[in-house]
């Protein structure tokens, strides 16, 4: 049985193609943890809950499969994709290397306007995350800060690859925010990255970015292991 909250979430989506509405609601429910790894996603139940036919539900599930959030199992249908610890480590290492590259390219060509956008995104994270009602919102603000830096790189294909990895990993690597005091540490790390941007120190921004991502991933894995042991 699927939770009613995933269908309630659809009411907040912009009206348009039914498949877009369904995929947005399911994506948000997966990323926020409402739908855990291994959760079956029966197409008939989804269609009834969202008030659509099977076709847009199937299209939505195929889109989420492309994003790595859903998998189709033989004779079992669709279900929420899970990741092993090794998967998380490998994807995090790839992501850290790509974001290190993006940061280096970005700072080397960063304009005053680009820097102002980074500073605004930093302020939004510090102020907004303190009022956030959950890790999902805080994670969005965190992502906006990093994306504000990478935008200056003007490498659309690189940023597309980073976004894809972020979607796949987000459920797992934000677990570090559960630790008391972790928000303050993240603020300090972000400020160091921003100050290096101000100095136009591309190598330092790249180094700090990679370390920031890998440390968050490592701590998140420790949190996940603790849940399993508990």
PDB file of C-alpha atoms in Angstrom:
ATOM      1  CA  UNK A   1       0.000   0.000   0.000  1.00  0.00           C
ATOM      2  CA  UNK A   2       1.369   3.391  -1.002  1.00  0.00           C
ATOM      3  CA  UNK A   3       1.242   6.310   1.469  1.00  0.00           C
ATOM      4  CA  UNK A   4      -1.497   8.885   0.816  1.00  0.00           C
ATOM      5  CA  UNK A   5       1.036  11.712   1.187  1.00  0.00           C
ATOM      6  CA  UNK A   6       2.487  11.058  -2.259  1.00  0.00           C
ATOM      7  CA  UNK A   7      -0.897  11.746  -3.832  1.00  0.00           C
ATOM      8  CA  UNK A   8      -1.434  14.798  -1.628  1.00  0.00           C
ATOM      9  CA  UNK A   9       1.888  16.151  -2.910  1.00  0.00           C
ATOM     10  CA  UNK A  10       0.517  16.141  -6.438  1.00  0.00           C
ATOM     11  CA  UNK A  11      -1.991  18.841  -5.530  1.00  0.00           C
ATOM     12  CA  UNK A  12       0.886  21.277  -5.120  1.00  0.00           C
ATOM     13  CA  UNK A  13       2.312  20.594  -8.551  1.00  0.00           C
ATOM     14  CA  UNK A  14       1.737  22.913 -11.480  1.00  0.00           C
ATOM     15  CA  UNK A  15      -0.908  21.613 -13.801  1.00  0.00           C
ATOM     16  CA  UNK A  16       0.256  20.354 -17.156  1.00  0.00           C
ATOM     17  CA  UNK A  17       1.040  16.988 -18.632  1.00  0.00           C
ATOM     18  CA  UNK A  18      -0.142  14.245 -16.287  1.00  0.00           C
ATOM     19  CA  UNK A  19       3.166  12.394 -16.579  1.00  0.00           C
ATOM     20  CA  UNK A  20       5.061  15.508 -15.437  1.00  0.00           C
ATOM     21  CA  UNK A  21       2.761  15.875 -12.424  1.00  0.00           C
ATOM     22  CA  UNK A  22       3.142  12.209 -11.480  1.00  0.00           C
ATOM     23  CA  UNK A  23       6.932  12.158 -11.926  1.00  0.00           C
ATOM     24  CA  UNK A  24       7.338  15.345  -9.846  1.00  0.00           C
ATOM     25  CA  UNK A  25       5.231  13.979  -6.988  1.00  0.00           C
ATOM     26  CA  UNK A  26       7.010  10.623  -6.991  1.00  0.00           C
ATOM     27  CA  UNK A  27      10.450  12.239  -7.291  1.00  0.00           C
ATOM     28  CA  UNK A  28       9.792  14.476  -4.291  1.00  0.00           C
ATOM     29  CA  UNK A  29       8.475  11.537  -2.270  1.00  0.00           C
ATOM     30  CA  UNK A  30      11.535   9.427  -3.074  1.00  0.00           C
ATOM     31  CA  UNK A  31      14.053  12.197  -2.385  1.00  0.00           C
ATOM     32  CA  UNK A  32      12.373  13.122   0.900  1.00  0.00           C
ATOM     33  CA  UNK A  33      12.313   9.498   2.066  1.00  0.00           C
ATOM     34  CA  UNK A  34       8.529   9.068   2.032  1.00  0.00           C
ATOM     35  CA  UNK A  35       9.026   6.257  -0.474  1.00  0.00           C
ATOM     36  CA  UNK A  36      11.986   4.147   0.738  1.00  0.00           C
ATOM     37  CA  UNK A  37      14.269   1.935  -1.315  1.00  0.00           C
ATOM     38  CA  UNK A  38      12.515  -1.269  -2.326  1.00  0.00           C
ATOM     39  CA  UNK A  39       9.026   0.256  -2.177  1.00  0.00           C
ATOM     40  CA  UNK A  40       6.865  -1.312  -4.930  1.00  0.00           C
ATOM     41  CA  UNK A  41       5.177   1.161  -7.262  1.00  0.00           C
ATOM     42  CA  UNK A  42       2.105  -0.585  -8.715  1.00  0.00           C
ATOM     43  CA  UNK A  43       1.002   1.279 -11.813  1.00  0.00           C
ATOM     44  CA  UNK A  44      -2.704   0.636 -11.269  1.00  0.00           C
ATOM     45  CA  UNK A  45      -2.570   1.952  -7.693  1.00  0.00           C
ATOM     46  CA  UNK A  46      -0.610   5.020  -8.775  1.00  0.00           C
ATOM     47  CA  UNK A  47      -3.037   5.734 -11.606  1.00  0.00           C
ATOM     48  CA  UNK A  48      -6.020   5.499  -9.238  1.00  0.00           C
ATOM     49  CA  UNK A  49      -4.348   7.670  -6.615  1.00  0.00           C
ATOM     50  CA  UNK A  50      -3.307  10.384  -9.058  1.00  0.00           C
ATOM     51  CA  UNK A  51      -6.562  10.191 -10.999  1.00  0.00           C
ATOM     52  CA  UNK A  52      -4.898   9.415 -14.320  1.00  0.00           C
ATOM     53  CA  UNK A  53      -4.718   6.547 -16.759  1.00  0.00           C
ATOM     54  CA  UNK A  54      -1.886   4.002 -16.754  1.00  0.00           C
ATOM     55  CA  UNK A  55      -0.083   5.675 -19.675  1.00  0.00           C
ATOM     56  CA  UNK A  56       1.169   8.854 -17.902  1.00  0.00           C
ATOM     57  CA  UNK A  57       2.119   6.757 -14.869  1.00  0.00           C
ATOM     58  CA  UNK A  58       4.213   4.486 -17.080  1.00  0.00           C
ATOM     59  CA  UNK A  59       5.839   7.524 -18.719  1.00  0.00           C
ATOM     60  CA  UNK A  60       6.615   9.022 -15.311  1.00  0.00           C
ATOM     61  CA  UNK A  61       8.173   5.789 -14.055  1.00  0.00           C
ATOM     62  CA  UNK A  62      10.330   5.553 -17.190  1.00  0.00           C
ATOM     63  CA  UNK A  63      11.566   9.109 -16.568  1.00  0.00           C
ATOM     64  CA  UNK A  64      12.424   8.254 -12.966  1.00  0.00           C
ATOM     65  CA  UNK A  65      14.165   5.095 -14.156  1.00  0.00           C
ATOM     66  CA  UNK A  66      16.394   7.291 -16.361  1.00  0.00           C
ATOM     67  CA  UNK A  67      17.195   9.382 -13.271  1.00  0.00           C
ATOM     68  CA  UNK A  68      18.201   6.300 -11.318  1.00  0.00           C
ATOM     69  CA  UNK A  69      15.332   6.585  -8.829  1.00  0.00           C
ATOM     70  CA  UNK A  70      13.183   3.694 -10.072  1.00  0.00           C
ATOM     71  CA  UNK A  71      13.966   0.258 -11.442  1.00  0.00           C
ATOM     72  CA  UNK A  72      11.794  -2.278 -13.238  1.00  0.00           C
ATOM     73  CA  UNK A  73      12.093  -5.832 -11.927  1.00  0.00           C
ATOM     74  CA  UNK A  74      11.081  -8.856 -14.034  1.00  0.00           C
ATOM     75  CA  UNK A  75       7.648 -10.130 -12.997  1.00  0.00           C
ATOM     76  CA  UNK A  76       7.521  -7.599 -10.142  1.00  0.00           C
ATOM     77  CA  UNK A  77       7.069  -4.244 -11.826  1.00  0.00           C
ATOM     78  CA  UNK A  78       8.550  -0.927 -10.760  1.00  0.00           C
ATOM     79  CA  UNK A  79      10.090  -0.193  -7.378  1.00  0.00           C
ATOM     80  CA  UNK A  80      12.168   2.529  -5.744  1.00  0.00           C
ATOM     81  CA  UNK A  81      15.863   2.001  -6.440  1.00  0.00           C
ATOM     82  CA  UNK A  82      18.271   1.481  -3.574  1.00  0.00           C
ATOM     83  CA  UNK A  83      22.047   1.827  -3.442  1.00  0.00           C
ATOM     84  CA  UNK A  84      24.636  -0.353  -1.786  1.00  0.00           C
ATOM     85  CA  UNK A  85      27.371   1.231   0.307  1.00  0.00           C
ATOM     86  CA  UNK A  86      29.859   0.601  -2.501  1.00  0.00           C
ATOM     87  CA  UNK A  87      27.521   2.315  -4.965  1.00  0.00           C
ATOM     88  CA  UNK A  88      27.356   5.401  -2.742  1.00  0.00           C
ATOM     89  CA  UNK A  89      31.146   5.502  -2.369  1.00  0.00           C
ATOM     90  CA  UNK A  90      31.783   5.122  -6.095  1.00  0.00           C
ATOM     91  CA  UNK A  91      29.178   7.675  -7.166  1.00  0.00           C
ATOM     92  CA  UNK A  92      30.431  10.127  -4.501  1.00  0.00           C
ATOM     93  CA  UNK A  93      34.016   9.830  -5.707  1.00  0.00           C
ATOM     94  CA  UNK A  94      32.942  10.450  -9.303  1.00  0.00           C
ATOM     95  CA  UNK A  95      30.779  13.377  -8.252  1.00  0.00           C
ATOM     96  CA  UNK A  96      33.583  14.906  -6.166  1.00  0.00           C
ATOM     97  CA  UNK A  97      35.977  14.737  -9.125  1.00  0.00           C
ATOM     98  CA  UNK A  98      33.462  16.322 -11.486  1.00  0.00           C
ATOM     99  CA  UNK A  99      32.587  19.116  -9.061  1.00  0.00           C
ATOM    100  CA  UNK A 100      36.279  19.734  -8.403  1.00  0.00           C
ATOM    101  CA  UNK A 101      36.697  20.206 -12.163  1.00  0.00           C
ATOM    102  CA  UNK A 102      33.630  22.457 -12.401  1.00  0.00           C
ATOM    103  CA  UNK A 103      34.836  24.617  -9.514  1.00  0.00           C
ATOM    104  CA  UNK A 104      38.271  25.063 -11.081  1.00  0.00           C
ATOM    105  CA  UNK A 105      36.808  26.081 -14.442  1.00  0.00           C
ATOM    106  CA  UNK A 106      34.260  28.372 -12.772  1.00  0.00           C
ATOM    107  CA  UNK A 107      36.649  30.405 -10.625  1.00  0.00           C
ATOM    108  CA  UNK A 108      39.124  30.872 -13.470  1.00  0.00           C
ATOM    109  CA  UNK A 109      36.469  32.807 -15.414  1.00  0.00           C
ATOM    110  CA  UNK A 110      34.273  34.149 -12.603  1.00  0.00           C
ATOM    111  CA  UNK A 111      33.021  37.717 -13.076  1.00  0.00           C
ATOM    112  CA  UNK A 112      31.945  40.175 -10.382  1.00  0.00           C
ATOM    113  CA  UNK A 113      28.327  39.404 -11.240  1.00  0.00           C
ATOM    114  CA  UNK A 114      29.003  35.651 -10.878  1.00  0.00           C
ATOM    115  CA  UNK A 115      30.633  36.247  -7.499  1.00  0.00           C
ATOM    116  CA  UNK A 116      27.648  38.301  -6.338  1.00  0.00           C
ATOM    117  CA  UNK A 117      25.380  35.355  -7.174  1.00  0.00           C
ATOM    118  CA  UNK A 118      27.599  33.047  -5.132  1.00  0.00           C
ATOM    119  CA  UNK A 119      27.475  35.436  -2.167  1.00  0.00           C
ATOM    120  CA  UNK A 120      23.684  35.689  -2.406  1.00  0.00           C
ATOM    121  CA  UNK A 121      23.379  31.894  -2.520  1.00  0.00           C
ATOM    122  CA  UNK A 122      25.661  31.608   0.515  1.00  0.00           C
ATOM    123  CA  UNK A 123      23.534  34.101   2.486  1.00  0.00           C
ATOM    124  CA  UNK A 124      20.369  32.227   1.475  1.00  0.00           C
ATOM    125  CA  UNK A 125      21.836  28.952   2.739  1.00  0.00           C
ATOM    126  CA  UNK A 126      22.983  30.385   6.063  1.00  0.00           C
ATOM    127  CA  UNK A 127      19.717  32.201   6.726  1.00  0.00           C
ATOM    128  CA  UNK A 128      17.248  29.876   5.022  1.00  0.00           C
ATOM    129  CA  UNK A 129      18.638  26.542   6.200  1.00  0.00           C
ATOM    130  CA  UNK A 130      18.359  27.734   9.796  1.00  0.00           C
ATOM    131  CA  UNK A 131      14.587  28.084   9.254  1.00  0.00           C
ATOM    132  CA  UNK A 132      14.247  24.939   7.107  1.00  0.00           C
ATOM    133  CA  UNK A 133      11.609  22.447   8.155  1.00  0.00           C
ATOM    134  CA  UNK A 134      13.574  19.440   6.938  1.00  0.00           C
ATOM    135  CA  UNK A 135      16.788  18.135   5.414  1.00  0.00           C
ATOM    136  CA  UNK A 136      15.261  18.193   1.938  1.00  0.00           C
ATOM    137  CA  UNK A 137      14.841  21.997   1.966  1.00  0.00           C
ATOM    138  CA  UNK A 138      18.275  22.502   3.517  1.00  0.00           C
ATOM    139  CA  UNK A 139      19.732  20.273   0.816  1.00  0.00           C
ATOM    140  CA  UNK A 140      18.136  22.403  -1.899  1.00  0.00           C
ATOM    141  CA  UNK A 141      19.742  25.540  -0.481  1.00  0.00           C
ATOM    142  CA  UNK A 142      23.079  23.760  -0.235  1.00  0.00           C
ATOM    143  CA  UNK A 143      22.824  22.688  -3.861  1.00  0.00           C
ATOM    144  CA  UNK A 144      21.918  26.216  -4.955  1.00  0.00           C
ATOM    145  CA  UNK A 145      25.137  27.529  -3.382  1.00  0.00           C
ATOM    146  CA  UNK A 146      27.352  25.062  -5.241  1.00  0.00           C
ATOM    147  CA  UNK A 147      25.447  25.509  -8.494  1.00  0.00           C
ATOM    148  CA  UNK A 148      25.924  29.279  -8.251  1.00  0.00           C
ATOM    149  CA  UNK A 149      29.668  28.639  -8.391  1.00  0.00           C
ATOM    150  CA  UNK A 150      29.592  26.060 -11.170  1.00  0.00           C
ATOM    151  CA  UNK A 151      27.370  28.199 -13.405  1.00  0.00           C
ATOM    152  CA  UNK A 152      30.349  30.442 -14.110  1.00  0.00           C
ATOM    153  CA  UNK A 153      32.191  27.484 -15.674  1.00  0.00           C
ATOM    154  CA  UNK A 154      29.852  27.618 -18.686  1.00  0.00           C
ATOM    155  CA  UNK A 155      30.238  23.862 -19.157  1.00  0.00           C
ATOM    156  CA  UNK A 156      26.633  22.680 -19.660  1.00  0.00           C
ATOM    157  CA  UNK A 157      27.451  19.020 -20.264  1.00  0.00           C
ATOM    158  CA  UNK A 158      29.637  18.863 -17.169  1.00  0.00           C
ATOM    159  CA  UNK A 159      26.889  20.453 -15.072  1.00  0.00           C
ATOM    160  CA  UNK A 160      24.339  18.041 -16.517  1.00  0.00           C
ATOM    161  CA  UNK A 161      26.464  15.094 -15.357  1.00  0.00           C
ATOM    162  CA  UNK A 162      26.826  16.631 -11.893  1.00  0.00           C
ATOM    163  CA  UNK A 163      23.063  17.170 -11.617  1.00  0.00           C
ATOM    164  CA  UNK A 164      22.429  13.547 -12.611  1.00  0.00           C
ATOM    165  CA  UNK A 165      24.754  12.286  -9.875  1.00  0.00           C
ATOM    166  CA  UNK A 166      23.206  14.653  -7.361  1.00  0.00           C
ATOM    167  CA  UNK A 167      19.724  13.283  -8.075  1.00  0.00           C
ATOM    168  CA  UNK A 168      20.957   9.716  -7.626  1.00  0.00           C
ATOM    169  CA  UNK A 169      22.853  10.424  -4.398  1.00  0.00           C
ATOM    170  CA  UNK A 170      20.794  13.077  -2.674  1.00  0.00           C
ATOM    171  CA  UNK A 171      18.723  10.684  -0.538  1.00  0.00           C
ATOM    172  CA  UNK A 172      21.889   9.281   0.985  1.00  0.00           C
ATOM    173  CA  UNK A 173      24.529  11.982   1.176  1.00  0.00           C
ATOM    174  CA  UNK A 174      22.346  14.478   3.061  1.00  0.00           C
ATOM    175  CA  UNK A 175      22.148  12.075   6.020  1.00  0.00           C
ATOM    176  CA  UNK A 176      25.127  13.917   7.557  1.00  0.00           C
ATOM    177  CA  UNK A 177      22.761  16.822   8.319  1.00  0.00           C
ATOM    178  CA  UNK A 178      21.107  14.645  10.964  1.00  0.00           C
ATOM    179  CA  UNK A 179      24.173  15.070  13.190  1.00  0.00           C
ATOM    180  CA  UNK A 180      23.905  17.849  15.761  1.00  0.00           C
ATOM    181  CA  UNK A 181      26.218  20.734  14.900  1.00  0.00           C
ATOM    182  CA  UNK A 182      26.793  19.561  11.347  1.00  0.00           C
ATOM    183  CA  UNK A 183      24.965  22.591   9.934  1.00  0.00           C
ATOM    184  CA  UNK A 184      27.486  24.916  11.607  1.00  0.00           C
ATOM    185  CA  UNK A 185      30.392  22.914  10.153  1.00  0.00           C
ATOM    186  CA  UNK A 186      28.825  23.133   6.701  1.00  0.00           C
ATOM    187  CA  UNK A 187      28.459  26.915   7.113  1.00  0.00           C
ATOM    188  CA  UNK A 188      32.172  27.200   7.873  1.00  0.00           C
ATOM    189  CA  UNK A 189      33.115  25.028   4.889  1.00  0.00           C
ATOM    190  CA  UNK A 190      30.888  27.063   2.579  1.00  0.00           C
ATOM    191  CA  UNK A 191      32.365  30.318   3.839  1.00  0.00           C
ATOM    192  CA  UNK A 192      35.889  29.027   3.161  1.00  0.00           C
ATOM    193  CA  UNK A 193      34.862  28.121  -0.381  1.00  0.00           C
ATOM    194  CA  UNK A 194      33.262  31.535  -0.878  1.00  0.00           C
ATOM    195  CA  UNK A 195      36.329  33.379   0.443  1.00  0.00           C
ATOM    196  CA  UNK A 196      38.529  31.415  -1.951  1.00  0.00           C
ATOM    197  CA  UNK A 197      36.176  32.469  -4.758  1.00  0.00           C
ATOM    198  CA  UNK A 198      36.649  36.086  -3.713  1.00  0.00           C
ATOM    199  CA  UNK A 199      40.433  35.625  -3.930  1.00  0.00           C
ATOM    200  CA  UNK A 200      39.970  33.995  -7.357  1.00  0.00           C
ATOM    201  CA  UNK A 201      41.951  31.021  -6.040  1.00  0.00           C
ATOM    202  CA  UNK A 202      40.679  28.329  -8.401  1.00  0.00           C
ATOM    203  CA  UNK A 203      42.881  25.547  -7.026  1.00  0.00           C
ATOM    204  CA  UNK A 204      41.800  26.214  -3.451  1.00  0.00           C
ATOM    205  CA  UNK A 205      38.113  26.288  -4.366  1.00  0.00           C
ATOM    206  CA  UNK A 206      38.553  23.010  -6.249  1.00  0.00           C
ATOM    207  CA  UNK A 207      40.393  21.399  -3.327  1.00  0.00           C
ATOM    208  CA  UNK A 208      37.891  22.586  -0.710  1.00  0.00           C
ATOM    209  CA  UNK A 209      34.942  21.513  -2.874  1.00  0.00           C
ATOM    210  CA  UNK A 210      36.219  17.961  -3.322  1.00  0.00           C
ATOM    211  CA  UNK A 211      37.006  17.587   0.377  1.00  0.00           C
ATOM    212  CA  UNK A 212      33.609  19.018   1.339  1.00  0.00           C
ATOM    213  CA  UNK A 213      31.759  16.472  -0.816  1.00  0.00           C
ATOM    214  CA  UNK A 214      33.803  13.441   0.227  1.00  0.00           C
ATOM    215  CA  UNK A 215      33.584  14.270   3.949  1.00  0.00           C
ATOM    216  CA  UNK A 216      29.799  14.712   3.737  1.00  0.00           C
ATOM    217  CA  UNK A 217      29.509  11.378   1.934  1.00  0.00           C
ATOM    218  CA  UNK A 218      31.711   9.608   4.505  1.00  0.00           C
ATOM    219  CA  UNK A 219      29.755  11.000   7.468  1.00  0.00           C
ATOM    220  CA  UNK A 220      26.453  10.164   5.776  1.00  0.00           C
ATOM    221  CA  UNK A 221      27.588   6.559   5.353  1.00  0.00           C
ATOM    222  CA  UNK A 222      28.401   6.419   9.054  1.00  0.00           C
ATOM    223  CA  UNK A 223      24.863   7.618   9.823  1.00  0.00           C
ATOM    224  CA  UNK A 224      23.371   5.013   7.483  1.00  0.00           C
ATOM    225  CA  UNK A 225      25.483   2.241   9.036  1.00  0.00           C
ATOM    226  CA  UNK A 226      24.272   3.339  12.471  1.00  0.00           C
ATOM    227  CA  UNK A 227      20.659   3.010  11.393  1.00  0.00           C
ATOM    228  CA  UNK A 228      21.301  -0.520  10.135  1.00  0.00           C
ATOM    229  CA  UNK A 229      23.034  -1.506  13.374  1.00  0.00           C
ATOM    230  CA  UNK A 230      20.207  -0.017  15.425  1.00  0.00           C
TER     231      UNK A 230
END
